[in-house]
């Protein structure tokens, strides 16, 4: 079942008119470039996560430490820490 609006029908129409030279090789190059871009994008995201995750963990531990320290100071100041 072929659709008149499909990409393959469009490619066949252009090829039959002689306006496109070696379109299939061009398609392969475009697909390879898109896949390469996606792989690089995913690698960049993985690198950013790998750098940011330890910093986020350190920030969370520091915040928890500050909160517990503040809670101790408040408890000592109110006499509830004894």
CSV table of N, CA and C in Angstrom, one decimal, residues 3 5-6 10 13 20 22-24 26-29 32-33 35 41 47 49-50 53 57 59 67 69 72 77 82:
chain,number,residue,atom,x,y,z
A,3,UNK,N,1.4,5.4,-0.3
A,3,UNK,CA,0.8,6.7,-0.1
A,3,UNK,C,1.4,7.7,-1.0
A,5,UNK,N,1.7,10.7,-0.5
A,5,UNK,CA,2.3,11.8,0.3
A,5,UNK,C,3.5,11.2,1.1
A,6,UNK,N,3.9,10.0,0.8
A,6,UNK,CA,5.0,9.4,1.6
A,6,UNK,C,6.3,10.0,1.0
A,10,UNK,N,7.8,10.6,-2.9
A,10,UNK,CA,8.4,11.9,-3.2
A,10,UNK,C,9.7,11.7,-3.9
A,13,UNK,N,9.4,10.3,-7.3
A,13,UNK,CA,8.9,11.3,-8.2
A,13,UNK,C,10.1,12.2,-8.7
A,20,UNK,N,17.3,14.7,-9.2
A,20,UNK,CA,18.0,14.3,-8.0
A,20,UNK,C,19.0,13.3,-8.5
A,22,UNK,N,21.7,10.4,-7.3
A,22,UNK,CA,22.1,9.5,-6.2
A,22,UNK,C,21.5,10.0,-4.9
A,23,UNK,N,20.2,10.0,-4.9
A,23,UNK,CA,19.4,10.5,-3.7
A,23,UNK,C,19.5,9.5,-2.5
A,24,UNK,N,19.6,8.2,-2.9
A,24,UNK,CA,19.7,7.2,-1.8
A,24,UNK,C,21.0,7.3,-1.0
A,26,UNK,N,22.5,10.1,-0.6
A,26,UNK,CA,22.3,11.4,0.2
A,26,UNK,C,21.4,11.1,1.4
A,27,UNK,N,20.4,10.2,1.3
A,27,UNK,CA,19.6,9.9,2.4
A,27,UNK,C,20.4,9.1,3.5
A,28,UNK,N,21.3,8.3,3.0
A,28,UNK,CA,22.1,7.6,4.0
A,28,UNK,C,23.0,8.5,4.8
A,29,UNK,N,23.6,9.5,4.1
A,29,UNK,CA,24.4,10.5,4.7
A,29,UNK,C,23.6,11.3,5.7
A,32,UNK,N,22.9,9.1,8.7
A,32,UNK,CA,24.1,8.9,9.5
A,32,UNK,C,24.4,10.2,10.3
A,33,UNK,N,24.3,11.4,9.7
A,33,UNK,CA,24.5,12.6,10.4
A,33,UNK,C,23.5,12.8,11.6
A,35,UNK,N,21.9,10.4,13.2
A,35,UNK,CA,22.3,9.4,14.3
A,35,UNK,C,23.5,9.9,15.0
A,41,UNK,N,24.7,14.1,21.3
A,41,UNK,CA,23.8,14.7,22.2
A,41,UNK,C,23.6,13.9,23.5
A,47,UNK,N,27.6,13.2,30.1
A,47,UNK,CA,28.7,13.9,30.7
A,47,UNK,C,28.3,14.9,31.7
A,49,UNK,N,25.4,15.0,33.3
A,49,UNK,CA,24.9,14.3,34.5
A,49,UNK,C,26.0,13.8,35.4
A,50,UNK,N,27.0,13.2,34.8
A,50,UNK,CA,28.2,12.7,35.5
A,50,UNK,C,28.9,13.8,36.3
A,53,UNK,N,26.0,15.3,39.1
A,53,UNK,CA,25.4,14.5,40.1
A,53,UNK,C,26.3,14.5,41.4
A,57,UNK,N,25.0,15.9,45.0
A,57,UNK,CA,25.0,15.1,46.3
A,57,UNK,C,25.8,15.8,47.4
A,59,UNK,N,26.0,19.1,47.6
A,59,UNK,CA,25.2,20.2,48.0
A,59,UNK,C,24.1,19.7,49.0
A,67,UNK,N,21.4,22.2,58.2
A,67,UNK,CA,20.1,22.2,58.9
A,67,UNK,C,20.2,21.5,60.2
A,69,UNK,N,22.9,21.3,62.1
A,69,UNK,CA,23.7,22.1,62.9
A,69,UNK,C,22.8,23.3,63.5
A,72,UNK,N,20.5,21.9,66.1
A,72,UNK,CA,21.2,21.7,67.4
A,72,UNK,C,21.4,23.0,68.1
A,77,UNK,N,20.0,26.4,72.5
A,77,UNK,CA,19.5,27.7,72.9
A,77,UNK,C,18.2,27.7,73.7
A,82,UNK,N,19.6,19.2,76.1
A,82,UNK,CA,20.3,18.5,77.2
A,82,UNK,C,19.7,17.2,77.5
